[in-house]
Amino acid sequence: MEEQKAAIEAILFAMGKSVELERIAAAISCDLQTTRELLQQMKEEYRQEKRGIQILELEGAYQMCTRKEMYEYLIRIASVPKKQVLTDTLLETLSIVAYKQPVTKMDIEKIRGVKSDHAVNKLIEYHLICEAGRLDAPGRPILFATTEEFLRCFGVSSLEELPVVEVEQMEAFQIEAEEEVKEVKGVKEIKEVKEMEGLGE
């Protein structure tokens, strides 16, 4: 058992990214249930020993990474990574993708009531969403879904762990979207008036 745990540790360390349970089981010549139990034991051992690393479970795959509590030590020897700022607009768009996936950009825009090209592109840039095929419909629009990076960032191992969205929250979200539309229209109208005044001069 200890040799199998060591083998799992070596695999996850060497791969550097998430590895499916099936691949790990095949590599150590174990059945899926035994392999899953070994991984759970390792996760608990790392936690109890307060190790600098941990094993994350991401939709049936496993990845070794550093504990977030170790961040302050890491930045002392490495350059500080650029923080990804998620604005309200990005969070709204990401929420729609998370709960409605796979979803098209048109569907996102129908819910938000505004164009979402910039938000979608930013979320792709941050590796929080990705293209997940095309819808079998005229024009074959691109479908978007969340990524493993999304699970890591929000500290969940699967989409089933996402909190349930209440009706009141959805209504509040729609009101915010409508206010955003009004604000954009207001700015546009002010700009047009100023342009007309400039022409009048």
mmCIF file of N, CA and C in Angstrom, residues 35-139:
data_model
loop_
_atom_site.group_PDB
_atom_site.id
_atom_site.type_symbol
_atom_site.label_atom_id
_atom_site.label_comp_id
_atom_site.label_asym_id
_atom_site.label_seq_id
_atom_site.Cartn_x
_atom_site.Cartn_y
_atom_site.Cartn_z
ATOM 1 N N THR A 35 -8.030 2.412 -5.627
ATOM 2 C CA THR A 35 -7.258 3.614 -5.981
ATOM 3 C C THR A 35 -7.898 4.854 -5.382
ATOM 4 N N ARG A 36 -9.224 4.944 -5.445
ATOM 5 C CA ARG A 36 -9.931 6.090 -4.872
ATOM 6 C C ARG A 36 -9.709 6.158 -3.357
ATOM 7 N N GLU A 37 -9.729 4.998 -2.695
ATOM 8 C CA GLU A 37 -9.509 4.949 -1.242
ATOM 9 C C GLU A 37 -8.091 5.379 -0.887
ATOM 10 N N LEU A 38 -7.121 4.955 -1.692
ATOM 11 C CA LEU A 38 -5.728 5.358 -1.466
ATOM 12 C C LEU A 38 -5.575 6.874 -1.587
ATOM 13 N N LEU A 39 -6.220 7.443 -2.582
ATOM 14 C CA LEU A 39 -6.154 8.890 -2.786
ATOM 15 C C LEU A 39 -6.805 9.640 -1.626
ATOM 16 N N GLN A 40 -7.927 9.134 -1.148
ATOM 17 C CA GLN A 40 -8.592 9.769 -0.015
ATOM 18 C C GLN A 40 -7.719 9.706 1.234
ATOM 19 N N GLN A 41 -7.046 8.561 1.417
ATOM 20 C CA GLN A 41 -6.137 8.418 2.560
ATOM 21 C C GLN A 41 -4.997 9.429 2.464
ATOM 22 N N MET A 42 -4.458 9.585 1.255
ATOM 23 C CA MET A 42 -3.354 10.520 1.048
ATOM 24 C C MET A 42 -3.801 11.954 1.296
ATOM 25 N N LYS A 43 -4.994 12.289 0.824
ATOM 26 C CA LYS A 43 -5.533 13.630 1.047
ATOM 27 C C LYS A 43 -5.644 13.924 2.545
ATOM 28 N N GLU A 44 -6.135 12.949 3.301
ATOM 29 C CA GLU A 44 -6.311 13.123 4.741
ATOM 30 C C GLU A 44 -4.963 13.183 5.464
ATOM 31 N N GLU A 45 -4.011 12.371 5.023
ATOM 32 C CA GLU A 45 -2.679 12.383 5.633
ATOM 33 C C GLU A 45 -2.005 13.733 5.427
ATOM 34 N N TYR A 46 -2.085 14.259 4.201
ATOM 35 C CA TYR A 46 -1.492 15.560 3.907
ATOM 36 C C TYR A 46 -2.116 16.643 4.789
ATOM 37 N N ARG A 47 -3.451 16.541 4.976
ATOM 38 C CA ARG A 47 -4.165 17.541 5.766
ATOM 39 C C ARG A 47 -3.758 17.469 7.242
ATOM 40 N N GLN A 48 -3.724 16.255 7.798
ATOM 41 C CA GLN A 48 -3.389 16.083 9.209
ATOM 42 C C GLN A 48 -1.948 16.493 9.497
ATOM 43 N N GLU A 49 -1.062 16.204 8.558
ATOM 44 C CA GLU A 49 0.356 16.532 8.746
ATOM 45 C C GLU A 49 0.672 17.979 8.389
ATOM 46 N N LYS A 50 -0.356 18.704 7.918
ATOM 47 C CA LYS A 50 -0.189 20.110 7.527
ATOM 48 C C LYS A 50 0.949 20.273 6.534
ATOM 49 N N ARG A 51 0.927 19.409 5.535
ATOM 50 C CA ARG A 51 1.952 19.438 4.494
ATOM 51 C C ARG A 51 1.796 20.688 3.631
ATOM 52 N N GLY A 52 2.858 21.021 2.908
ATOM 53 C CA GLY A 52 2.807 22.194 2.034
ATOM 54 C C GLY A 52 2.067 21.921 0.739
ATOM 55 N N ILE A 53 1.762 20.664 0.492
ATOM 56 C CA ILE A 53 1.043 20.293 -0.722
ATOM 57 C C ILE A 53 -0.281 19.624 -0.352
ATOM 58 N N GLN A 54 -1.165 19.564 -1.320
ATOM 59 C CA GLN A 54 -2.447 18.891 -1.122
ATOM 60 C C GLN A 54 -2.856 18.233 -2.434
ATOM 61 N N ILE A 55 -3.817 17.339 -2.349
ATOM 62 C CA ILE A 55 -4.351 16.681 -3.547
ATOM 63 C C ILE A 55 -5.788 17.147 -3.728
ATOM 64 N N LEU A 56 -6.072 17.695 -4.893
ATOM 65 C CA LEU A 56 -7.417 18.159 -5.201
ATOM 66 C C LEU A 56 -8.128 17.148 -6.091
ATOM 67 N N GLU A 57 -9.421 16.989 -5.867
ATOM 68 C CA GLU A 57 -10.237 16.161 -6.742
ATOM 69 C C GLU A 57 -11.054 17.089 -7.623
ATOM 70 N N LEU A 58 -10.962 16.884 -8.942
ATOM 71 C CA LEU A 58 -11.623 17.750 -9.912
ATOM 72 C C LEU A 58 -12.396 16.914 -10.921
ATOM 73 N N GLU A 59 -13.679 16.728 -10.689
ATOM 74 C CA GLU A 59 -14.536 15.974 -11.612
ATOM 75 C C GLU A 59 -13.951 14.601 -11.967
ATOM 76 N N GLY A 60 -13.614 13.813 -10.951
ATOM 77 C CA GLY A 60 -13.110 12.467 -11.200
ATOM 78 C C GLY A 60 -11.639 12.396 -11.561
ATOM 79 N N ALA A 61 -10.943 13.531 -11.506
ATOM 80 C CA ALA A 61 -9.501 13.564 -11.754
ATOM 81 C C ALA A 61 -8.821 14.134 -10.511
ATOM 82 N N TYR A 62 -7.516 13.907 -10.394
ATOM 83 C CA TYR A 62 -6.787 14.343 -9.197
ATOM 84 C C TYR A 62 -5.548 15.133 -9.593
ATOM 85 N N GLN A 63 -5.240 16.149 -8.782
ATOM 86 C CA GLN A 63 -4.075 16.982 -9.056
ATOM 87 C C GLN A 63 -3.380 17.350 -7.764
ATOM 88 N N MET A 64 -2.051 17.378 -7.815
ATOM 89 C CA MET A 64 -1.263 17.795 -6.670
ATOM 90 C C MET A 64 -0.932 19.277 -6.822
ATOM 91 N N CYS A 65 -1.125 20.042 -5.758
ATOM 92 C CA CYS A 65 -0.794 21.460 -5.805
ATOM 93 C C CYS A 65 -0.434 21.942 -4.402
ATOM 94 N N THR A 66 0.074 23.160 -4.323
ATOM 95 C CA THR A 66 0.446 23.705 -3.021
ATOM 96 C C THR A 66 -0.798 24.182 -2.274
ATOM 97 N N ARG A 67 -0.725 24.178 -0.957
ATOM 98 C CA ARG A 67 -1.815 24.705 -0.145
ATOM 99 C C ARG A 67 -1.821 26.222 -0.251
ATOM 100 N N LYS A 68 -3.010 26.807 -0.292
ATOM 101 C CA LYS A 68 -3.111 28.261 -0.440
ATOM 102 C C LYS A 68 -2.465 28.998 0.729
ATOM 103 N N GLU A 69 -2.392 28.327 1.895
ATOM 104 C CA GLU A 69 -1.770 28.963 3.060
ATOM 105 C C GLU A 69 -0.266 29.195 2.868
ATOM 106 N N MET A 70 0.329 28.504 1.879
ATOM 107 C CA MET A 70 1.766 28.619 1.637
ATOM 108 C C MET A 70 2.123 29.749 0.663
ATOM 109 N N TYR A 71 1.101 30.466 0.185
ATOM 110 C CA TYR A 71 1.300 31.487 -0.841
ATOM 111 C C TYR A 71 2.335 32.535 -0.411
ATOM 112 N N GLU A 72 2.229 33.010 0.851
ATOM 113 C CA GLU A 72 3.123 34.077 1.290
ATOM 114 C C GLU A 72 4.592 33.646 1.260
ATOM 115 N N TYR A 73 4.846 32.345 1.423
ATOM 116 C CA TYR A 73 6.225 31.851 1.370
ATOM 117 C C TYR A 73 6.698 31.731 -0.078
ATOM 118 N N LEU A 74 5.797 31.324 -0.950
ATOM 119 C CA LEU A 74 6.160 31.142 -2.350
ATOM 120 C C LEU A 74 6.534 32.452 -3.024
ATOM 121 N N ILE A 75 5.800 33.531 -2.695
ATOM 122 C CA ILE A 75 6.073 34.793 -3.380
ATOM 123 C C ILE A 75 7.397 35.411 -2.948
ATOM 124 N N ARG A 76 7.991 34.872 -1.888
ATOM 125 C CA ARG A 76 9.285 35.387 -1.461
ATOM 126 C C ARG A 76 10.414 34.954 -2.392
ATOM 127 N N ILE A 77 10.178 33.853 -3.124
ATOM 128 C CA ILE A 77 11.227 33.387 -4.033
ATOM 129 C C ILE A 77 10.775 33.393 -5.487
ATOM 130 N N ALA A 78 9.555 33.808 -5.709
ATOM 131 C CA ALA A 78 9.043 33.864 -7.079
ATOM 132 C C ALA A 78 8.336 35.194 -7.291
ATOM 133 N N SER A 79 8.271 35.619 -8.535
ATOM 134 C CA SER A 79 7.596 36.875 -8.831
ATOM 135 C C SER A 79 6.114 36.728 -8.520
ATOM 136 N N VAL A 80 5.521 37.791 -8.040
ATOM 137 C CA VAL A 80 4.104 37.760 -7.680
ATOM 138 C C VAL A 80 3.266 37.648 -8.943
ATOM 139 N N PRO A 81 2.436 36.605 -9.061
ATOM 140 C CA PRO A 81 1.614 36.466 -10.257
ATOM 141 C C PRO A 81 0.574 37.568 -10.357
ATOM 142 N N LYS A 82 0.242 37.930 -11.582
ATOM 143 C CA LYS A 82 -0.768 38.961 -11.807
ATOM 144 C C LYS A 82 -2.125 38.425 -11.378
ATOM 145 N N LYS A 83 -2.779 39.178 -10.496
ATOM 146 C CA LYS A 83 -4.078 38.727 -10.006
ATOM 147 C C LYS A 83 -5.156 38.956 -11.048
ATOM 148 N N GLN A 84 -6.047 37.990 -11.190
ATOM 149 C CA GLN A 84 -7.155 38.099 -12.118
ATOM 150 C C GLN A 84 -8.326 38.748 -11.391
ATOM 151 N N VAL A 85 -8.689 39.917 -11.847
ATOM 152 C CA VAL A 85 -9.783 40.646 -11.211
ATOM 153 C C VAL A 85 -11.098 40.287 -11.887
ATOM 154 N N LEU A 86 -12.011 39.737 -11.109
ATOM 155 C CA LEU A 86 -13.326 39.378 -11.635
ATOM 156 C C LEU A 86 -14.321 40.466 -11.255
ATOM 157 N N THR A 87 -14.690 41.283 -12.227
ATOM 158 C CA THR A 87 -15.663 42.337 -12.004
ATOM 159 C C THR A 87 -17.054 41.724 -11.867
ATOM 160 N N ASP A 88 -18.019 42.544 -11.488
ATOM 161 C CA ASP A 88 -19.403 42.060 -11.384
ATOM 162 C C ASP A 88 -19.880 41.493 -12.714
ATOM 163 N N THR A 89 -19.501 42.166 -13.802
ATOM 164 C CA THR A 89 -19.906 41.705 -15.137
ATOM 165 C C THR A 89 -19.337 40.325 -15.434
ATOM 166 N N LEU A 90 -18.052 40.129 -15.099
ATOM 167 C CA LEU A 90 -17.419 38.833 -15.342
ATOM 168 C C LEU A 90 -18.042 37.750 -14.470
ATOM 169 N N LEU A 91 -18.323 38.089 -13.213
ATOM 170 C CA LEU A 91 -18.928 37.115 -12.303
ATOM 171 C C LEU A 91 -20.335 36.726 -12.762
ATOM 172 N N GLU A 92 -21.091 37.706 -13.261
ATOM 173 C CA GLU A 92 -22.440 37.415 -13.756
ATOM 174 C C GLU A 92 -22.368 36.472 -14.948
ATOM 175 N N THR A 93 -21.466 36.790 -15.870
ATOM 176 C CA THR A 93 -21.312 35.960 -17.072
ATOM 177 C C THR A 93 -20.841 34.563 -16.711
ATOM 178 N N LEU A 94 -19.879 34.482 -15.796
ATOM 179 C CA LEU A 94 -19.360 33.189 -15.356
ATOM 180 C C LEU A 94 -20.442 32.363 -14.675
ATOM 181 N N SER A 95 -21.296 33.028 -13.894
ATOM 182 C CA SER A 95 -22.387 32.330 -13.206
ATOM 183 C C SER A 95 -23.353 31.710 -14.214
ATOM 184 N N ILE A 96 -23.649 32.459 -15.272
ATOM 185 C CA ILE A 96 -24.560 31.949 -16.300
ATOM 186 C C ILE A 96 -23.972 30.712 -16.953
ATOM 187 N N VAL A 97 -22.691 30.775 -17.288
ATOM 188 C CA VAL A 97 -22.033 29.624 -17.926
ATOM 189 C C VAL A 97 -22.029 28.436 -16.975
ATOM 190 N N ALA A 98 -21.713 28.681 -15.706
ATOM 191 C CA ALA A 98 -21.624 27.604 -14.713
ATOM 192 C C ALA A 98 -22.950 26.874 -14.536
ATOM 193 N N TYR A 99 -24.040 27.623 -14.498
ATOM 194 C CA TYR A 99 -25.342 27.015 -14.210
ATOM 195 C C TYR A 99 -26.113 26.583 -15.451
ATOM 196 N N LYS A 100 -25.758 27.126 -16.612
ATOM 197 C CA LYS A 100 -26.509 26.802 -17.833
ATOM 198 C C LYS A 100 -25.700 25.974 -18.838
ATOM 199 N N GLN A 101 -24.453 25.691 -18.538
ATOM 200 C CA GLN A 101 -23.566 25.037 -19.506
ATOM 201 C C GLN A 101 -24.061 23.675 -19.983
ATOM 202 N N PRO A 102 -23.702 23.339 -21.236
ATOM 203 C CA PRO A 102 -23.038 24.204 -22.220
ATOM 204 C C PRO A 102 -24.004 25.248 -22.759
ATOM 205 N N VAL A 103 -23.494 26.470 -22.971
ATOM 206 C CA VAL A 103 -24.356 27.580 -23.342
ATOM 207 C C VAL A 103 -23.695 28.420 -24.435
ATOM 208 N N THR A 104 -24.487 29.006 -25.317
ATOM 209 C CA THR A 104 -23.950 29.850 -26.381
ATOM 210 C C THR A 104 -23.852 31.297 -25.897
ATOM 211 N N LYS A 105 -23.064 32.089 -26.609
ATOM 212 C CA LYS A 105 -22.943 33.505 -26.262
ATOM 213 C C LYS A 105 -24.277 34.211 -26.427
ATOM 214 N N MET A 106 -25.065 33.792 -27.407
ATOM 215 C CA MET A 106 -26.376 34.396 -27.618
ATOM 216 C C MET A 106 -27.285 34.161 -26.409
ATOM 217 N N ASP A 107 -27.219 32.953 -25.852
ATOM 218 C CA ASP A 107 -28.027 32.643 -24.662
ATOM 219 C C ASP A 107 -27.580 33.496 -23.467
ATOM 220 N N ILE A 108 -26.265 33.676 -23.340
ATOM 221 C CA ILE A 108 -25.726 34.506 -22.261
ATOM 222 C C ILE A 108 -26.258 35.925 -22.387
ATOM 223 N N GLU A 109 -26.235 36.443 -23.618
ATOM 224 C CA GLU A 109 -26.670 37.816 -23.866
ATOM 225 C C GLU A 109 -28.174 37.978 -23.667
ATOM 226 N N LYS A 110 -28.947 36.924 -23.937
ATOM 227 C CA LYS A 110 -30.395 36.975 -23.712
ATOM 228 C C LYS A 110 -30.687 37.127 -22.227
ATOM 229 N N ILE A 111 -29.917 36.414 -21.395
ATOM 230 C CA ILE A 111 -30.122 36.469 -19.953
ATOM 231 C C ILE A 111 -29.643 37.805 -19.380
ATOM 232 N N ARG A 112 -28.463 38.253 -19.828
ATOM 233 C CA ARG A 112 -27.898 39.492 -19.290
ATOM 234 C C ARG A 112 -28.544 40.726 -19.899
ATOM 235 N N GLY A 113 -29.013 40.615 -21.144
ATOM 236 C CA GLY A 113 -29.643 41.758 -21.792
ATOM 237 C C GLY A 113 -28.666 42.711 -22.439
ATOM 238 N N VAL A 114 -27.380 42.360 -22.432
ATOM 239 C CA VAL A 114 -26.352 43.198 -23.052
ATOM 240 C C VAL A 114 -25.341 42.321 -23.787
ATOM 241 N N LYS A 115 -24.555 42.949 -24.664
ATOM 242 C CA LYS A 115 -23.495 42.237 -25.367
ATOM 243 C C LYS A 115 -22.489 41.701 -24.360
ATOM 244 N N SER A 116 -21.971 40.503 -24.621
ATOM 245 C CA SER A 116 -21.068 39.885 -23.645
ATOM 246 C C SER A 116 -19.756 39.404 -24.264
ATOM 247 N N ASP A 117 -19.407 39.967 -25.424
ATOM 248 C CA ASP A 117 -18.165 39.547 -26.093
ATOM 249 C C ASP A 117 -16.949 39.735 -25.197
ATOM 250 N N HIS A 118 -16.827 40.930 -24.597
ATOM 251 C CA HIS A 118 -15.657 41.228 -23.774
ATOM 252 C C HIS A 118 -15.583 40.297 -22.565
ATOM 253 N N ALA A 119 -16.727 40.090 -21.912
ATOM 254 C CA ALA A 119 -16.752 39.235 -20.718
ATOM 255 C C ALA A 119 -16.373 37.801 -21.058
ATOM 256 N N VAL A 120 -16.932 37.270 -22.137
ATOM 257 C CA VAL A 120 -16.628 35.897 -22.552
ATOM 258 C C VAL A 120 -15.148 35.765 -22.896
ATOM 259 N N ASN A 121 -14.603 36.731 -23.646
ATOM 260 C CA ASN A 121 -13.194 36.678 -24.030
ATOM 261 C C ASN A 121 -12.274 36.733 -22.814
ATOM 262 N N LYS A 122 -12.648 37.564 -21.827
ATOM 263 C CA LYS A 122 -11.832 37.671 -20.616
ATOM 264 C C LYS A 122 -11.845 36.367 -19.823
ATOM 265 N N LEU A 123 -13.000 35.748 -19.720
ATOM 266 C CA LEU A 123 -13.117 34.491 -18.974
ATOM 267 C C LEU A 123 -12.335 33.373 -19.658
ATOM 268 N N ILE A 124 -12.299 33.411 -20.990
ATOM 269 C CA ILE A 124 -11.482 32.441 -21.729
ATOM 270 C C ILE A 124 -10.005 32.713 -21.457
ATOM 271 N N GLU A 125 -9.635 33.987 -21.472
ATOM 272 C CA GLU A 125 -8.248 34.381 -21.195
ATOM 273 C C GLU A 125 -7.811 33.940 -19.803
ATOM 274 N N TYR A 126 -8.732 34.008 -18.839
ATOM 275 C CA TYR A 126 -8.434 33.589 -17.473
ATOM 276 C C TYR A 126 -8.548 32.069 -17.294
ATOM 277 N N HIS A 127 -8.872 31.352 -18.370
ATOM 278 C CA HIS A 127 -9.006 29.880 -18.359
ATOM 279 C C HIS A 127 -10.127 29.403 -17.430
ATOM 280 N N LEU A 128 -11.131 30.242 -17.216
ATOM 281 C CA LEU A 128 -12.264 29.859 -16.374
ATOM 282 C C LEU A 128 -13.380 29.210 -17.188
ATOM 283 N N ILE A 129 -13.462 29.553 -18.481
ATOM 284 C CA ILE A 129 -14.395 28.887 -19.395
ATOM 285 C C ILE A 129 -13.645 28.521 -20.673
ATOM 286 N N CYS A 130 -14.237 27.624 -21.441
ATOM 287 C CA CYS A 130 -13.600 27.202 -22.690
ATOM 288 C C CYS A 130 -14.677 26.806 -23.699
ATOM 289 N N GLU A 131 -14.267 26.658 -24.940
ATOM 290 C CA GLU A 131 -15.193 26.188 -25.966
ATOM 291 C C GLU A 131 -15.471 24.708 -25.729
ATOM 292 N N ALA A 132 -16.742 24.340 -25.829
ATOM 293 C CA ALA A 132 -17.136 22.952 -25.543
ATOM 294 C C ALA A 132 -17.949 22.375 -26.699
ATOM 295 N N GLY A 133 -17.508 22.658 -27.905
ATOM 296 C CA GLY A 133 -18.201 22.138 -29.081
ATOM 297 C C GLY A 133 -19.097 23.193 -29.706
ATOM 298 N N ARG A 134 -19.971 22.733 -30.592
ATOM 299 C CA ARG A 134 -20.890 23.649 -31.279
ATOM 300 C C ARG A 134 -22.312 23.112 -31.198
ATOM 301 N N LEU A 135 -23.267 24.028 -31.141
ATOM 302 C CA LEU A 135 -24.672 23.661 -31.064
ATOM 303 C C LEU A 135 -25.156 23.212 -32.438
ATOM 304 N N ASP A 136 -25.916 22.132 -32.464
ATOM 305 C CA ASP A 136 -26.452 21.625 -33.726
ATOM 306 C C ASP A 136 -27.658 22.466 -34.132
ATOM 307 N N ALA A 137 -27.353 23.652 -34.651
ATOM 308 C CA ALA A 137 -28.393 24.609 -35.047
ATOM 309 C C ALA A 137 -27.814 25.480 -36.157
ATOM 310 N N PRO A 138 -28.651 26.236 -36.856
ATOM 311 C CA PRO A 138 -28.161 27.108 -37.927
ATOM 312 C C PRO A 138 -27.020 28.001 -37.459
ATOM 313 N N GLY A 139 -25.946 28.013 -38.239
ATOM 314 C CA GLY A 139 -24.777 28.791 -37.865
ATOM 315 C C GLY A 139 -23.828 28.069 -36.930
#
